[in-house]
Tab-separated table of C-alpha atoms in Angstrom:
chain	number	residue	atom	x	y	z
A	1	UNK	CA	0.000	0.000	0.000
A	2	UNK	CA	1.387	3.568	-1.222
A	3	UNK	CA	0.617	6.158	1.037
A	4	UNK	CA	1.090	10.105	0.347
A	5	UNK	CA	0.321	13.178	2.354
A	6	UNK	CA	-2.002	10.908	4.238
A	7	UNK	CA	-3.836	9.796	0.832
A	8	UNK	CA	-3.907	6.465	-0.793
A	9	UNK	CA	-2.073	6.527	-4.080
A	10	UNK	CA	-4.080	6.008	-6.954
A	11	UNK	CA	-2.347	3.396	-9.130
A	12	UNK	CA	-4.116	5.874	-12.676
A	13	UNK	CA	-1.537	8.436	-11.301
A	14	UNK	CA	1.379	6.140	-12.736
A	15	UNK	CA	1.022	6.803	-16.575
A	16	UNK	CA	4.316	9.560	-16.261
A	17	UNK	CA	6.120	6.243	-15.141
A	18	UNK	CA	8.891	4.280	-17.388
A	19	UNK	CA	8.499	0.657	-16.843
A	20	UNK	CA	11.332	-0.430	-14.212
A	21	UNK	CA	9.513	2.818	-11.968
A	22	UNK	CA	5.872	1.193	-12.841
A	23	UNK	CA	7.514	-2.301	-11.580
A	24	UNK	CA	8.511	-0.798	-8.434
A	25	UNK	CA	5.531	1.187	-7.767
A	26	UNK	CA	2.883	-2.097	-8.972
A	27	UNK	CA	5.015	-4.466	-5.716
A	28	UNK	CA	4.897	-1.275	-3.370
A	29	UNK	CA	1.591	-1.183	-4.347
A	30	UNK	CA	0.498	-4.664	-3.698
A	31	UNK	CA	3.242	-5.012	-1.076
A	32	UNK	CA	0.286	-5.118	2.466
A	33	UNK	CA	3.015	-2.926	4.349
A	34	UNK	CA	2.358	0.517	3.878
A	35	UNK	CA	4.984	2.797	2.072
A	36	UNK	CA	3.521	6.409	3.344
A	37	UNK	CA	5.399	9.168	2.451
A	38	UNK	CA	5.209	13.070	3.284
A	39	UNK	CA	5.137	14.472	0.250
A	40	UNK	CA	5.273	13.480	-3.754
A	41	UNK	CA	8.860	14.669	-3.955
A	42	UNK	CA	9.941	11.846	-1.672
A	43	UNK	CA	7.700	9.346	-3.035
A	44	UNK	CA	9.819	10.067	-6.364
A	45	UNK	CA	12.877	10.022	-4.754
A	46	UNK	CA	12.416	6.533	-3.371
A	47	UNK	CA	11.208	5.389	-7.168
A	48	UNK	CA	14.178	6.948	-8.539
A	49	UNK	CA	16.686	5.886	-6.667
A	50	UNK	CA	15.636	2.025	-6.392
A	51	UNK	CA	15.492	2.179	-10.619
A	52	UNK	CA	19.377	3.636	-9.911
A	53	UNK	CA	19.860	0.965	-7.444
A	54	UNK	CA	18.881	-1.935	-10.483
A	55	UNK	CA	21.121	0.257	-12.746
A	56	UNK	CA	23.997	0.374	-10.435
A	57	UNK	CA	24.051	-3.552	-10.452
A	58	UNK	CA	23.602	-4.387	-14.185
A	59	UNK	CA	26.582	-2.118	-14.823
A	60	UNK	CA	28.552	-3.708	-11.736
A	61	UNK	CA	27.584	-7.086	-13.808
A	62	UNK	CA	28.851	-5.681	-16.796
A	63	UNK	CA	32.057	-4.038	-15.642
A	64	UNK	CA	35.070	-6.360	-14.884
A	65	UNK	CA	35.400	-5.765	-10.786
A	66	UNK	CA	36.181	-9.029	-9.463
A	67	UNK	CA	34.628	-11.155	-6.402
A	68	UNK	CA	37.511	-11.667	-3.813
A	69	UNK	CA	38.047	-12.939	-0.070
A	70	UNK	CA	39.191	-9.578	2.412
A	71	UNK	CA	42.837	-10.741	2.213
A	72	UNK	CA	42.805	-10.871	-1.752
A	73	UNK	CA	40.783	-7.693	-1.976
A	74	UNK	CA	42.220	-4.597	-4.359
A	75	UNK	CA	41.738	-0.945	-5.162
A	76	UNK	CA	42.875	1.736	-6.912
A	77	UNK	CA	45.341	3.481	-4.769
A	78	UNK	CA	44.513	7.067	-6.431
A	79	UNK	CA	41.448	7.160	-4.521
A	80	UNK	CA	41.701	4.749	-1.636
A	81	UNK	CA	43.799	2.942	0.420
A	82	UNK	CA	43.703	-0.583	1.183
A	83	UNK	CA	43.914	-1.606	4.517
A	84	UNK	CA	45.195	-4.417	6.306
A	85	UNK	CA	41.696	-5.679	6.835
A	86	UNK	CA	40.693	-5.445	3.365
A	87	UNK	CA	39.058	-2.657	3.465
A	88	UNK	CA	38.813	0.913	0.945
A	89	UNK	CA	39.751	3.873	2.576
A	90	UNK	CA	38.935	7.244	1.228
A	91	UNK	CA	41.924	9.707	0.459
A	92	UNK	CA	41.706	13.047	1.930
A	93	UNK	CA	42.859	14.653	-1.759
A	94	UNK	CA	39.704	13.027	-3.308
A	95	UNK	CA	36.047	13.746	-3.639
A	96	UNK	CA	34.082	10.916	-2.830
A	97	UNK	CA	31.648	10.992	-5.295
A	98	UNK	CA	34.940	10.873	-7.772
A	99	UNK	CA	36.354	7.970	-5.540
A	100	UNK	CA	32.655	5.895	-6.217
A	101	UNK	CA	32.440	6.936	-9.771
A	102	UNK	CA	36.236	5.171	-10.297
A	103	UNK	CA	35.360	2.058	-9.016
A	104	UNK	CA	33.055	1.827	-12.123
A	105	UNK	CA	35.014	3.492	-14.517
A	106	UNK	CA	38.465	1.650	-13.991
A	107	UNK	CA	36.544	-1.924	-12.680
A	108	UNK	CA	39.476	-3.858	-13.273
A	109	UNK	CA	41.323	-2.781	-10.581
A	110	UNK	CA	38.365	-3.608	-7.641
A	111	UNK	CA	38.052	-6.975	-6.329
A	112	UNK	CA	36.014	-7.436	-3.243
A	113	UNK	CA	33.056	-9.345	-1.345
A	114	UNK	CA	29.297	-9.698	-2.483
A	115	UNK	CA	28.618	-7.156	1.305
A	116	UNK	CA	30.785	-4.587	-0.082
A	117	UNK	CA	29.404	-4.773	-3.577
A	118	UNK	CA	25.821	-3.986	-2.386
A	119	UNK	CA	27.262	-0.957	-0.169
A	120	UNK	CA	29.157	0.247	-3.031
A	121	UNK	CA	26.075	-0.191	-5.581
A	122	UNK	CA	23.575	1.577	-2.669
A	123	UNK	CA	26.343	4.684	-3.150
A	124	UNK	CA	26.283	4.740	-6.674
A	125	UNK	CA	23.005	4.645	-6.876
A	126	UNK	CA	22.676	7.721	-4.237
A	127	UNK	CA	25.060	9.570	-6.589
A	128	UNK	CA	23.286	9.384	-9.534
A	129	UNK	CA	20.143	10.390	-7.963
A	130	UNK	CA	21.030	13.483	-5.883
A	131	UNK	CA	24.558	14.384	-7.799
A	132	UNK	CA	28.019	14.939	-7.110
A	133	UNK	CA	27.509	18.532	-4.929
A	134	UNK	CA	25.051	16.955	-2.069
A	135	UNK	CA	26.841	13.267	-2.325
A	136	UNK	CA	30.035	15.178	-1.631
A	137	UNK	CA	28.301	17.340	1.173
A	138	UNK	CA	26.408	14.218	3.263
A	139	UNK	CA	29.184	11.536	2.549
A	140	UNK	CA	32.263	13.027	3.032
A	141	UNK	CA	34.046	10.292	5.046
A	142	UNK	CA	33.836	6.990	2.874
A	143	UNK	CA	35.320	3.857	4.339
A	144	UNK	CA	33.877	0.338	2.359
A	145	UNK	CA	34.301	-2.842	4.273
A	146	UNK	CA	31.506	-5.701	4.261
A	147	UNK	CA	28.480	-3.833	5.660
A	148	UNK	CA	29.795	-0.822	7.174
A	149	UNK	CA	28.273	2.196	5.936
A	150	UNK	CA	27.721	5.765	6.702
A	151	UNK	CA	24.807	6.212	8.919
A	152	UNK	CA	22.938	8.603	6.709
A	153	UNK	CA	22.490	5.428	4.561
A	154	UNK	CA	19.968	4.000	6.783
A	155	UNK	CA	20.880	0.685	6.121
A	156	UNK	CA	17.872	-1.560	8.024
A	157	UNK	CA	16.708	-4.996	7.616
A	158	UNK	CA	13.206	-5.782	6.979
A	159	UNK	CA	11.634	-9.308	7.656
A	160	UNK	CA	9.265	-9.430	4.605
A	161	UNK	CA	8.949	-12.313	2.046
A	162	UNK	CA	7.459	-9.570	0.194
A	163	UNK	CA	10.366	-8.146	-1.773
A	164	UNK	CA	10.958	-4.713	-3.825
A	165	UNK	CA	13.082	-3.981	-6.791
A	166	UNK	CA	15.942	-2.490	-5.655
A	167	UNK	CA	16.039	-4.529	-2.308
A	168	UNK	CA	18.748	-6.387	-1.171
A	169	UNK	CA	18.047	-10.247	-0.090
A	170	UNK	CA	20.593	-13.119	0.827
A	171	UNK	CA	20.595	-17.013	0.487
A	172	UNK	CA	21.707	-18.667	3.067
A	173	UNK	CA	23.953	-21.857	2.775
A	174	UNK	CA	24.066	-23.293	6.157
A	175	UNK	CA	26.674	-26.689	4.942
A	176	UNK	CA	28.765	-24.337	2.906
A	177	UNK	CA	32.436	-26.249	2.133
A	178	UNK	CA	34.629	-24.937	4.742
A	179	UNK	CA	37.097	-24.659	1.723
A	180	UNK	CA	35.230	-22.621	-0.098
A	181	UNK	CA	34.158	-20.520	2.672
A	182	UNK	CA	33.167	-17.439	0.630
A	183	UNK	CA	30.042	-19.231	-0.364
A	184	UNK	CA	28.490	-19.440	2.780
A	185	UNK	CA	25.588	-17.158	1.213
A	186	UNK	CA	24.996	-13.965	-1.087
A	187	UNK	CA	23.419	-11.049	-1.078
A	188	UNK	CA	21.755	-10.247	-4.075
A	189	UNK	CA	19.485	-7.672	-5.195
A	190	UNK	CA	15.854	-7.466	-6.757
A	191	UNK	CA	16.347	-6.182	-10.400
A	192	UNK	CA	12.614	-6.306	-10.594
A	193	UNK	CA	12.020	-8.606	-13.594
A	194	UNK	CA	12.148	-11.902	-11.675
A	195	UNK	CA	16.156	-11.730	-11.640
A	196	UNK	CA	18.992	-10.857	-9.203
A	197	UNK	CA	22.439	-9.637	-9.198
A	198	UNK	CA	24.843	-11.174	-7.028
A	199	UNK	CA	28.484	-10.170	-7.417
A	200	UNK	CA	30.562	-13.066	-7.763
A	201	UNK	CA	27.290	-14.766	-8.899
A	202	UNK	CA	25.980	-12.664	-12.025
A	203	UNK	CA	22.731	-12.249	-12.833
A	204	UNK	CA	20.540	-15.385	-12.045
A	205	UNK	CA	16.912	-16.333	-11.219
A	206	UNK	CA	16.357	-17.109	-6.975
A	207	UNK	CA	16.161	-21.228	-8.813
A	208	UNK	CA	19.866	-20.492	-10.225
A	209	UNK	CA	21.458	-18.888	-7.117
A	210	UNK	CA	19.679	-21.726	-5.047
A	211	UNK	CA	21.422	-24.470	-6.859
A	212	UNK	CA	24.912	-22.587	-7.370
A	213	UNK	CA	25.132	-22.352	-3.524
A	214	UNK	CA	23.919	-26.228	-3.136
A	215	UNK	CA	27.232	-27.156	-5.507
A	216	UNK	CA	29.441	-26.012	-2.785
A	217	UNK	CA	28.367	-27.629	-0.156
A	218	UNK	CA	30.240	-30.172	2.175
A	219	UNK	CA	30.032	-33.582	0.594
A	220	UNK	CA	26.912	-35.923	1.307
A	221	UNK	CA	25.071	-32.773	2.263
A	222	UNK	CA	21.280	-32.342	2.124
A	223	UNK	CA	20.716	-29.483	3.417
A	224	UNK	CA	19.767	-26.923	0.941
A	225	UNK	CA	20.867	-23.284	0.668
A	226	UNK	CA	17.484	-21.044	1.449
A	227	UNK	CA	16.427	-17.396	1.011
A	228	UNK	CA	15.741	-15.445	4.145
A	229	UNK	CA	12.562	-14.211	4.645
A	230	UNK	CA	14.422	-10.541	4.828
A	231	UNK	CA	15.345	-7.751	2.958
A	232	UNK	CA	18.183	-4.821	3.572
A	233	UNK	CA	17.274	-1.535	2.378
A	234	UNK	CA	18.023	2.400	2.840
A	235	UNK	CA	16.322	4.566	4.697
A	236	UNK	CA	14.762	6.487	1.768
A	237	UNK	CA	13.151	9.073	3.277
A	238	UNK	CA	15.799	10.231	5.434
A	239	UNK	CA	17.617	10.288	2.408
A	240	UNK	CA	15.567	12.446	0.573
A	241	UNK	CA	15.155	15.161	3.673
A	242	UNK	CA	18.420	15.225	4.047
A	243	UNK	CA	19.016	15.730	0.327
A	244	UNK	CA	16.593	18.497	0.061
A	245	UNK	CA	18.055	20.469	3.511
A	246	UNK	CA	21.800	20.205	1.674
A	247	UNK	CA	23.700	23.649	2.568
A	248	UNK	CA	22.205	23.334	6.433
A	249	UNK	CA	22.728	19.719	6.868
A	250	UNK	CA	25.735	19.129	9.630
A	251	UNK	CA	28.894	17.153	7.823
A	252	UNK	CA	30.157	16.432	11.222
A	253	UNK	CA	28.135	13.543	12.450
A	254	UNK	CA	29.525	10.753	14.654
A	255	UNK	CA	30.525	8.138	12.342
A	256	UNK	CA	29.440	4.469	12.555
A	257	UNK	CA	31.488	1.667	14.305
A	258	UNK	CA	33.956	-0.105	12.300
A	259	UNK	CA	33.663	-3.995	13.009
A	260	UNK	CA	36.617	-6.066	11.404
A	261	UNK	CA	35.059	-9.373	11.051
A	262	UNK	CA	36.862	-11.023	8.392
A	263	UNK	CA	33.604	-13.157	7.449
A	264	UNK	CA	32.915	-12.690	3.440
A	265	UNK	CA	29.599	-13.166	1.884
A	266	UNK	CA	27.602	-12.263	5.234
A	267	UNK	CA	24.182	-11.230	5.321
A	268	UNK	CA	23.586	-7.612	7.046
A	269	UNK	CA	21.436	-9.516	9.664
A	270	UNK	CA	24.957	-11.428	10.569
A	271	UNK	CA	26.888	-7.627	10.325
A	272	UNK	CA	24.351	-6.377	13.113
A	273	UNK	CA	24.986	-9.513	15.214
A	274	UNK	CA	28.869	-8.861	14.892
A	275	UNK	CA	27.846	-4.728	16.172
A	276	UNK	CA	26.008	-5.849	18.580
A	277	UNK	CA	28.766	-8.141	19.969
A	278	UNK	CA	31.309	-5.359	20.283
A	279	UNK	CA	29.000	-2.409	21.301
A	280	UNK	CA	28.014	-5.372	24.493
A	281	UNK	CA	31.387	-6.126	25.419
């Protein structure tokens, strides 16, 4: 259900729509959560940046950015530095929407985990919708390692077997082969059409994913890999506040918690475990 200013949303208001945005809005529509939103402007924004979301992972599927383990992971060192953990710090002589934009435009020289690859696809995607000036301004402090993301994202998980374009879901493979750790799961996200995109994976129906996972399992296994009734998404409407306040909005926020778990291929449900952990210790 699609909620604006308090009013239902009519689905005859959709003809302005291309079709990926008329995909989104027919699941929000039929989705029985309600999507309610403040105002049109940030009903759009939502619509627009989930279509940039799908975008950001066909061309991450078309570009030649490798999967890789932490230990194994690479950058380019004009606009990051890799860290003993694996992870992509942002240099202070960079802008970071420049820093996002190379990961796409020189691909070959990126290798990391199917976690990262939805945080960095989420940033694109935020890029292309509110441009380089108010990217620059919210996000100026970019680190990418698994799930750890600025907080302005809004990264939150959702249990819902109900799932958007533009969402992010993960398969579970409970008897992955302790050799081939990295395959204990992926993330993958909803390109709307019945497909998903799971770096490492490609682009493969929830069947495909299902049965890649169950060929890397330990032997005599019967266990089968699963999806999770759950979904990780941004907080869209903060986003699109935020976005709209620009030259007031405070660049000096406290910044998230940096947890070094060396697990690949983790679902954000696990991530939040792994804060919780530390923040209880």
């Amino acid at each position: 259900m699609i909620q604006i200013m308090g009013m239902p949303f009519q689905l005859t208001e959709m003809e302005n729509f291309g079709r990926v945005e008329l995909t989104i809005i027919q699941r929000m529509y039929e989705d029985p959560a309600l999507y309610s939103y403040s105002s049109f402007d940030e009903f759009i924004f939502e619509i627009k940046t989930r279509k940039n979301i799908i975008d950001s992972s066909v061309s991450m599927n078309e570009s030649q950015m490798e999967f890789s383990v932490f230990e194994s992971a690479r950058c380019n060192p004009q606009y990051w530095y890799l860290t003993e953990t694996g992870g992509f710090l942002l240099r202070q002589d960079v802008r970071p929407s420049d820093a996002i934009q190379d990961i796409y435009q020189n691909s070959s020289l990126y290798a990391f985990d199917c976690s990262t690859a939805c945080v960095i696809i989420f940033y694109h995607a935020i890029l292309n919708s509110i441009g380089d000036q108010s990217f620059n301004l919210i996000f100026p402090n970019l680190y990418l390692y698994s799930w750890h993301a600025d907080s302005d994202l809004g990264l939150h998980n959702v249990y819902t077997n109900h799932f958007l374009p533009g969402d992010v879901i993960y398969f579970n493979n409970p008897d992955f082969h302790p050799q081939i750790y990295w395959l204990r799961g992926q993330n993958a996200v909803d390109l709307g059409d019945g497909t998903f995109f799971g770096h490492g994976f490609g682009i493969m129906t929830v069947e495909q994913m299902i049965q890649t996972l169950n060929e890397n399992r330990k032997p005599q296994s019967n266990h089968s890999a699963y999806l999770l009734d759950s979904v990780t998404r941004l907080d869209f409407s903060h986003l699109a506040r935020i976005t709209m306040l620009q030259r007031g909005y405070l660049t000096f926020k406290k910044q998230q918690i940096i947890i070094h778990h060396n697990q690949c291929s983790i679902s954000f449900i696990q991530y939040l475990f792994y804060l919780h952990q530390n923040l209880n210790r």
